[in-house]
Structure formats: structure tokens, C-alpha cells
Amino acid sequence: MKIVLGSTSPFRKALLARLCIDFVCDTPDINEAPLENEDVENMVVRLAIAKAQAIAGNHTNALIIGSDQSAILNGEKLSKPGNFENAFKQLTRASGQKITFQTGLCLLNTETGNIQSTCVPYTVVFKQLTASMIEHYLHKEEPYNCAGSFKSEGLGIALFERFEGDDPNALIGLPLIQLVNFLDNEGFSILDNAV
């Protein structure tokens, strides 16, 4: 079966490439606005499924991966900062705090219509950050397209006291451990299909 990643994220593409399987990417076009009174865990799963379903018509005999992520700090959803000023504010608020990333994952089999989905949480605990630390970090890495204003796979690792969770890949946007389990459930073994 063909593997399709329903995402334009270079981070998710790089994560999936770690599994050494052939895959293609497709761009889902969906409305990502939250529903009224929708909690984050349900929202990211709903959007992951919607992304997979949005491109299902383009791919026969395929396993389509959908994913969505949201970051929460003290009950507030964080967005991508977009610029230095917003990133500085986010990291200042995150100093000494925890940000929990909720990552929705979906695997859709276009032949059977079977959908597997889940939400995988992952938490980062920040050190006490000074204004100087934040400023230097932002100027070096410019993580303005990342929710939470950091790249854990890069210099951002210097901002943290510890990580909490089962799959560090979930932090970057694609929980590979659960994805491998979903693929196994569909009869697609990563180890048998690695190239």
C-alpha cells in the first residue's frame, strides 16, 4: 500500500523519513478553527482525521497519515509566534513553567475506510529563563514558525529542565511510536518495508 503524509510540515516530513519508507506528501485544505467549547485533545484528533479524509479521494489503496498539534501553557492555547516580539513574550511566560503539546494522529486506510486515531501528549518543562537567554536564543534560531517559540531538535534544548512523555517525536509533530503501531494494525510492517 502507498503511504501518504497529509501535511505540508517540513518537520513531519523529516520525522516520517526517519522510518526509511517510501511515502508521498499531499496538502489537505481544511478549516482548522476550533469548535465551540471543544477541548484541545478532541480538536487535534478531529483535525488529524479531517486532514486525512480531505485527501483520501486523491489516493486509492493508501494509508493516509493525518496529524495536528496544539500547545498549551497554563490552560491557554499557544499559536506560532510569527515574529521576535511574540516569541519573546511566549518564552518569558514559559520560564519555569510547563508547555504540554497535544498531538492528534490519524491513520486512514482508503481501501477499507478504517480510521485509527489518538491524541499523544508531550510536556516540556522550562528552566528559569532570563531576558538575555531568551533574546540570544531567538536571534540564533528564529523559531517563529513553531508553537511555543522553540525548536527542541536544535538549540532550543538549552531552554529545558526536562521532558515528560512517551514519545519525544510527538513534540515535533508526529508521534512515530503510535504511528508504527497503527501501521502494524493495517498489516504494514515498518521493518519489512524499510528501504
PDB file of C-alpha atoms in Angstrom:
ATOM      1  CA  MET A   1       0.000   0.000   0.000  1.00  0.00           C
ATOM      2  CA  LYS A   2       1.064   3.548  -0.678  1.00  0.00           C
ATOM      3  CA  ILE A   3       1.882   5.715   2.364  1.00  0.00           C
ATOM      4  CA  VAL A   4       0.678   9.321   2.177  1.00  0.00           C
ATOM      5  CA  LEU A   5       1.528  12.066   4.639  1.00  0.00           C
ATOM      6  CA  GLY A   6      -1.282  14.607   4.703  1.00  0.00           C
ATOM      7  CA  SER A   7       0.874  17.538   5.720  1.00  0.00           C
ATOM      8  CA  THR A   8       2.999  20.371   4.360  1.00  0.00           C
ATOM      9  CA  SER A   9       5.103  20.483   7.541  1.00  0.00           C
ATOM     10  CA  PRO A  10       8.813  20.022   6.835  1.00  0.00           C
ATOM     11  CA  PHE A  11       9.170  18.801  10.436  1.00  0.00           C
ATOM     12  CA  ARG A  12       6.622  15.986   9.990  1.00  0.00           C
ATOM     13  CA  LYS A  13       8.143  15.055   6.642  1.00  0.00           C
ATOM     14  CA  ALA A  14      11.602  14.781   8.229  1.00  0.00           C
ATOM     15  CA  LEU A  15      10.224  12.662  11.080  1.00  0.00           C
ATOM     16  CA  LEU A  16       8.455  10.243   8.734  1.00  0.00           C
ATOM     17  CA  ALA A  17      11.619   9.968   6.633  1.00  0.00           C
ATOM     18  CA  ARG A  18      13.361   8.528   9.716  1.00  0.00           C
ATOM     19  CA  LEU A  19      11.307   5.349   9.239  1.00  0.00           C
ATOM     20  CA  CYS A  20      13.085   4.678   5.896  1.00  0.00           C
ATOM     21  CA  ILE A  21       9.865   4.015   3.970  1.00  0.00           C
ATOM     22  CA  ASP A  22       8.676   5.373   0.647  1.00  0.00           C
ATOM     23  CA  PHE A  23       5.928   7.956   1.033  1.00  0.00           C
ATOM     24  CA  VAL A  24       4.399  10.918  -0.741  1.00  0.00           C
ATOM     25  CA  CYS A  25       3.016  14.150   0.676  1.00  0.00           C
ATOM     26  CA  ASP A  26      -0.317  15.740  -0.113  1.00  0.00           C
ATOM     27  CA  THR A  27      -1.756  19.035   1.074  1.00  0.00           C
ATOM     28  CA  PRO A  28      -5.046  18.888   2.956  1.00  0.00           C
ATOM     29  CA  ASP A  29      -7.136  22.029   2.738  1.00  0.00           C
ATOM     30  CA  ILE A  30      -9.381  22.175   5.799  1.00  0.00           C
ATOM     31  CA  ASN A  31     -10.792  24.723   8.214  1.00  0.00           C
ATOM     32  CA  GLU A  32      -8.683  24.387  11.367  1.00  0.00           C
ATOM     33  CA  ALA A  33     -10.821  26.609  13.586  1.00  0.00           C
ATOM     34  CA  PRO A  34     -11.813  25.027  16.896  1.00  0.00           C
ATOM     35  CA  LEU A  35     -15.449  24.199  17.533  1.00  0.00           C
ATOM     36  CA  GLU A  36     -17.290  25.985  20.316  1.00  0.00           C
ATOM     37  CA  ASN A  37     -16.320  24.588  23.740  1.00  0.00           C
ATOM     38  CA  GLU A  38     -14.074  21.972  22.108  1.00  0.00           C
ATOM     39  CA  ASP A  39     -11.197  20.808  24.280  1.00  0.00           C
ATOM     40  CA  VAL A  40      -7.742  20.659  22.756  1.00  0.00           C
ATOM     41  CA  GLU A  41      -7.396  16.857  22.853  1.00  0.00           C
ATOM     42  CA  ASN A  42     -10.620  16.374  20.874  1.00  0.00           C
ATOM     43  CA  MET A  43      -9.774  19.202  18.486  1.00  0.00           C
ATOM     44  CA  VAL A  44      -6.374  17.832  17.439  1.00  0.00           C
ATOM     45  CA  VAL A  45      -7.813  14.351  16.845  1.00  0.00           C
ATOM     46  CA  ARG A  46     -10.755  15.778  14.856  1.00  0.00           C
ATOM     47  CA  LEU A  47      -8.392  17.861  12.712  1.00  0.00           C
ATOM     48  CA  ALA A  48      -5.977  14.954  12.156  1.00  0.00           C
ATOM     49  CA  ILE A  49      -8.891  12.853  10.868  1.00  0.00           C
ATOM     50  CA  ALA A  50     -10.210  15.743   8.756  1.00  0.00           C
ATOM     51  CA  LYS A  51      -6.795  16.208   7.133  1.00  0.00           C
ATOM     52  CA  ALA A  52      -6.596  12.524   6.189  1.00  0.00           C
ATOM     53  CA  GLN A  53     -10.174  12.489   4.887  1.00  0.00           C
ATOM     54  CA  ALA A  54      -9.630  15.685   2.871  1.00  0.00           C
ATOM     55  CA  ILE A  55      -7.073  13.969   0.623  1.00  0.00           C
ATOM     56  CA  ALA A  56      -8.467  10.410   0.691  1.00  0.00           C
ATOM     57  CA  GLY A  57     -10.139  10.876  -2.696  1.00  0.00           C
ATOM     58  CA  ASN A  58      -6.748  11.518  -4.281  1.00  0.00           C
ATOM     59  CA  HIS A  59      -5.259   8.173  -3.223  1.00  0.00           C
ATOM     60  CA  THR A  60      -6.506   4.632  -3.773  1.00  0.00           C
ATOM     61  CA  ASN A  61      -5.003   1.668  -1.911  1.00  0.00           C
ATOM     62  CA  ALA A  62      -3.289   4.040   0.517  1.00  0.00           C
ATOM     63  CA  LEU A  63      -2.629   4.536   4.182  1.00  0.00           C
ATOM     64  CA  ILE A  64      -3.017   8.242   4.852  1.00  0.00           C
ATOM     65  CA  ILE A  65      -1.418   9.881   7.863  1.00  0.00           C
ATOM     66  CA  GLY A  66      -3.057  12.958   9.334  1.00  0.00           C
ATOM     67  CA  SER A  67      -1.688  14.907  12.273  1.00  0.00           C
ATOM     68  CA  ASP A  68      -2.454  18.113  14.127  1.00  0.00           C
ATOM     69  CA  GLN A  69      -0.854  19.704  17.150  1.00  0.00           C
ATOM     70  CA  SER A  70      -1.637  22.331  19.728  1.00  0.00           C
ATOM     71  CA  ALA A  71       0.453  23.662  22.597  1.00  0.00           C
ATOM     72  CA  ILE A  72      -0.989  24.648  25.982  1.00  0.00           C
ATOM     73  CA  LEU A  73       0.596  26.899  28.620  1.00  0.00           C
ATOM     74  CA  ASN A  74      -1.369  27.379  31.871  1.00  0.00           C
ATOM     75  CA  GLY A  75      -4.611  26.469  30.112  1.00  0.00           C
ATOM     76  CA  GLU A  76      -4.054  28.833  27.188  1.00  0.00           C
ATOM     77  CA  LYS A  77      -3.512  27.641  23.623  1.00  0.00           C
ATOM     78  CA  LEU A  78      -0.275  28.910  22.090  1.00  0.00           C
ATOM     79  CA  SER A  79       0.000  29.874  18.455  1.00  0.00           C
ATOM     80  CA  LYS A  80       3.050  30.184  16.235  1.00  0.00           C
ATOM     81  CA  PRO A  81       4.614  33.487  17.257  1.00  0.00           C
ATOM     82  CA  GLY A  82       5.412  34.756  13.764  1.00  0.00           C
ATOM     83  CA  ASN A  83       7.993  37.297  14.942  1.00  0.00           C
ATOM     84  CA  PHE A  84      10.598  38.104  17.592  1.00  0.00           C
ATOM     85  CA  GLU A  85       8.293  40.168  19.820  1.00  0.00           C
ATOM     86  CA  ASN A  86       5.609  37.479  20.126  1.00  0.00           C
ATOM     87  CA  ALA A  87       8.209  34.733  20.602  1.00  0.00           C
ATOM     88  CA  PHE A  88       9.904  36.761  23.341  1.00  0.00           C
ATOM     89  CA  LYS A  89       6.550  37.131  25.159  1.00  0.00           C
ATOM     90  CA  GLN A  90       5.796  33.394  24.832  1.00  0.00           C
ATOM     91  CA  LEU A  91       9.159  32.309  26.195  1.00  0.00           C
ATOM     92  CA  THR A  92       9.012  34.877  29.000  1.00  0.00           C
ATOM     93  CA  ARG A  93       5.647  33.420  30.084  1.00  0.00           C
ATOM     94  CA  ALA A  94       7.023  29.867  29.727  1.00  0.00           C
ATOM     95  CA  SER A  95      10.004  30.500  32.026  1.00  0.00           C
ATOM     96  CA  GLY A  96       9.885  27.952  34.870  1.00  0.00           C
ATOM     97  CA  GLN A  97       6.588  26.580  33.524  1.00  0.00           C
ATOM     98  CA  LYS A  98       5.354  23.565  31.547  1.00  0.00           C
ATOM     99  CA  ILE A  99       4.038  23.578  27.987  1.00  0.00           C
ATOM    100  CA  THR A 100       2.055  20.498  27.016  1.00  0.00           C
ATOM    101  CA  PHE A 101       1.830  19.615  23.344  1.00  0.00           C
ATOM    102  CA  GLN A 102      -1.245  17.613  22.356  1.00  0.00           C
ATOM    103  CA  THR A 103      -0.657  15.850  19.044  1.00  0.00           C
ATOM    104  CA  GLY A 104      -3.560  14.267  17.201  1.00  0.00           C
ATOM    105  CA  LEU A 105      -2.689  11.336  14.964  1.00  0.00           C
ATOM    106  CA  CYS A 106      -4.838   9.533  12.417  1.00  0.00           C
ATOM    107  CA  LEU A 107      -4.199   6.666  10.022  1.00  0.00           C
ATOM    108  CA  LEU A 108      -6.865   6.207   7.343  1.00  0.00           C
ATOM    109  CA  ASN A 109      -6.972   3.118   5.111  1.00  0.00           C
ATOM    110  CA  THR A 110      -8.594   4.254   1.852  1.00  0.00           C
ATOM    111  CA  GLU A 111      -9.379   0.680   0.810  1.00  0.00           C
ATOM    112  CA  THR A 112     -11.313  -0.330   3.941  1.00  0.00           C
ATOM    113  CA  GLY A 113     -12.261   3.091   5.307  1.00  0.00           C
ATOM    114  CA  ASN A 114     -10.768   2.066   8.653  1.00  0.00           C
ATOM    115  CA  ILE A 115      -9.650   5.009  10.810  1.00  0.00           C
ATOM    116  CA  GLN A 116      -7.315   4.738  13.781  1.00  0.00           C
ATOM    117  CA  SER A 117      -6.791   7.878  15.838  1.00  0.00           C
ATOM    118  CA  THR A 118      -5.406   9.066  19.139  1.00  0.00           C
ATOM    119  CA  CYS A 119      -4.013  12.062  20.992  1.00  0.00           C
ATOM    120  CA  VAL A 120      -0.429  11.827  22.265  1.00  0.00           C
ATOM    121  CA  PRO A 121       0.620  14.358  24.937  1.00  0.00           C
ATOM    122  CA  TYR A 122       4.176  15.502  25.495  1.00  0.00           C
ATOM    123  CA  THR A 123       5.337  18.091  28.023  1.00  0.00           C
ATOM    124  CA  VAL A 124       8.405  20.304  28.181  1.00  0.00           C
ATOM    125  CA  VAL A 125       9.492  21.844  31.475  1.00  0.00           C
ATOM    126  CA  PHE A 126      11.389  25.105  31.085  1.00  0.00           C
ATOM    127  CA  LYS A 127      14.315  26.346  33.122  1.00  0.00           C
ATOM    128  CA  GLN A 128      14.076  29.785  34.685  1.00  0.00           C
ATOM    129  CA  LEU A 129      14.888  31.907  31.649  1.00  0.00           C
ATOM    130  CA  THR A 130      16.406  35.372  31.728  1.00  0.00           C
ATOM    131  CA  ALA A 131      15.617  38.034  29.153  1.00  0.00           C
ATOM    132  CA  SER A 132      19.169  37.714  27.867  1.00  0.00           C
ATOM    133  CA  MET A 133      18.871  33.924  27.417  1.00  0.00           C
ATOM    134  CA  ILE A 134      15.609  34.317  25.515  1.00  0.00           C
ATOM    135  CA  GLU A 135      16.942  37.100  23.308  1.00  0.00           C
ATOM    136  CA  HIS A 136      20.126  35.208  22.424  1.00  0.00           C
ATOM    137  CA  TYR A 137      18.179  32.037  21.674  1.00  0.00           C
ATOM    138  CA  LEU A 138      15.642  33.764  19.435  1.00  0.00           C
ATOM    139  CA  HIS A 139      18.306  35.602  17.451  1.00  0.00           C
ATOM    140  CA  LYS A 140      20.265  32.365  16.906  1.00  0.00           C
ATOM    141  CA  GLU A 141      17.422  30.006  15.921  1.00  0.00           C
ATOM    142  CA  GLU A 142      14.491  32.248  14.892  1.00  0.00           C
ATOM    143  CA  PRO A 143      11.786  29.675  15.768  1.00  0.00           C
ATOM    144  CA  TYR A 144       8.951  31.958  14.699  1.00  0.00           C
ATOM    145  CA  ASN A 145       7.019  29.252  12.823  1.00  0.00           C
ATOM    146  CA  CYS A 146       6.959  26.922  15.862  1.00  0.00           C
ATOM    147  CA  ALA A 147       4.235  26.829  18.505  1.00  0.00           C
ATOM    148  CA  GLY A 148       5.933  27.508  21.822  1.00  0.00           C
ATOM    149  CA  SER A 149       8.690  29.560  20.155  1.00  0.00           C
ATOM    150  CA  PHE A 150      11.407  26.911  20.210  1.00  0.00           C
ATOM    151  CA  LYS A 151      12.916  24.020  18.251  1.00  0.00           C
ATOM    152  CA  SER A 152      13.661  21.172  20.648  1.00  0.00           C
ATOM    153  CA  GLU A 153      15.674  19.388  17.963  1.00  0.00           C
ATOM    154  CA  GLY A 154      18.060  22.329  17.825  1.00  0.00           C
ATOM    155  CA  LEU A 155      19.456  24.932  20.207  1.00  0.00           C
ATOM    156  CA  GLY A 156      16.099  25.087  21.981  1.00  0.00           C
ATOM    157  CA  ILE A 157      17.181  22.077  24.018  1.00  0.00           C
ATOM    158  CA  ALA A 158      19.169  24.558  26.173  1.00  0.00           C
ATOM    159  CA  LEU A 159      15.897  26.092  27.416  1.00  0.00           C
ATOM    160  CA  PHE A 160      14.602  22.988  29.175  1.00  0.00           C
ATOM    161  CA  GLU A 161      14.872  21.378  32.552  1.00  0.00           C
ATOM    162  CA  ARG A 162      13.285  18.118  31.367  1.00  0.00           C
ATOM    163  CA  PHE A 163      10.811  16.390  29.056  1.00  0.00           C
ATOM    164  CA  GLU A 164       7.795  14.347  30.159  1.00  0.00           C
ATOM    165  CA  GLY A 165       6.103  11.853  27.853  1.00  0.00           C
ATOM    166  CA  ASP A 166       6.245   8.555  25.996  1.00  0.00           C
ATOM    167  CA  ASP A 167       7.385   9.645  22.530  1.00  0.00           C
ATOM    168  CA  PRO A 168       9.671  12.659  22.006  1.00  0.00           C
ATOM    169  CA  ASN A 169       8.720  12.682  18.308  1.00  0.00           C
ATOM    170  CA  ALA A 170       5.249  13.851  19.372  1.00  0.00           C
ATOM    171  CA  LEU A 171       6.833  17.129  20.449  1.00  0.00           C
ATOM    172  CA  ILE A 172       7.976  17.783  16.872  1.00  0.00           C
ATOM    173  CA  GLY A 173       4.554  16.894  15.484  1.00  0.00           C
ATOM    174  CA  LEU A 174       4.361  13.205  14.549  1.00  0.00           C
ATOM    175  CA  PRO A 175       4.235  10.502  17.255  1.00  0.00           C
ATOM    176  CA  LEU A 176       6.214   7.773  15.487  1.00  0.00           C
ATOM    177  CA  ILE A 177       5.773   5.050  18.121  1.00  0.00           C
ATOM    178  CA  GLN A 178       1.980   5.179  17.846  1.00  0.00           C
ATOM    179  CA  LEU A 179       2.174   5.581  14.057  1.00  0.00           C
ATOM    180  CA  VAL A 180       4.239   2.380  13.756  1.00  0.00           C
ATOM    181  CA  ASN A 181       1.604   0.592  15.864  1.00  0.00           C
ATOM    182  CA  PHE A 182      -1.196   1.912  13.637  1.00  0.00           C
ATOM    183  CA  LEU A 183       0.683   0.792  10.505  1.00  0.00           C
ATOM    184  CA  ASP A 184       1.237  -2.658  12.045  1.00  0.00           C
ATOM    185  CA  ASN A 185      -2.514  -2.906  12.677  1.00  0.00           C
ATOM    186  CA  GLU A 186      -3.055  -2.364   8.943  1.00  0.00           C
ATOM    187  CA  GLY A 187      -0.543  -5.082   8.034  1.00  0.00           C
ATOM    188  CA  PHE A 188       2.207  -2.634   7.058  1.00  0.00           C
ATOM    189  CA  SER A 189       5.386  -3.523   8.928  1.00  0.00           C
ATOM    190  CA  ILE A 190       7.967  -0.740   9.009  1.00  0.00           C
ATOM    191  CA  LEU A 191      10.861  -3.174   9.313  1.00  0.00           C
ATOM    192  CA  ASP A 192       9.644  -5.258   6.364  1.00  0.00           C
ATOM    193  CA  ASN A 193       9.156  -2.156   4.186  1.00  0.00           C
ATOM    194  CA  ALA A 194      12.206  -0.093   5.087  1.00  0.00           C
ATOM    195  CA  VAL A 195      14.284   0.870   2.057  1.00  0.00           C
TER     196      VAL A 195
END
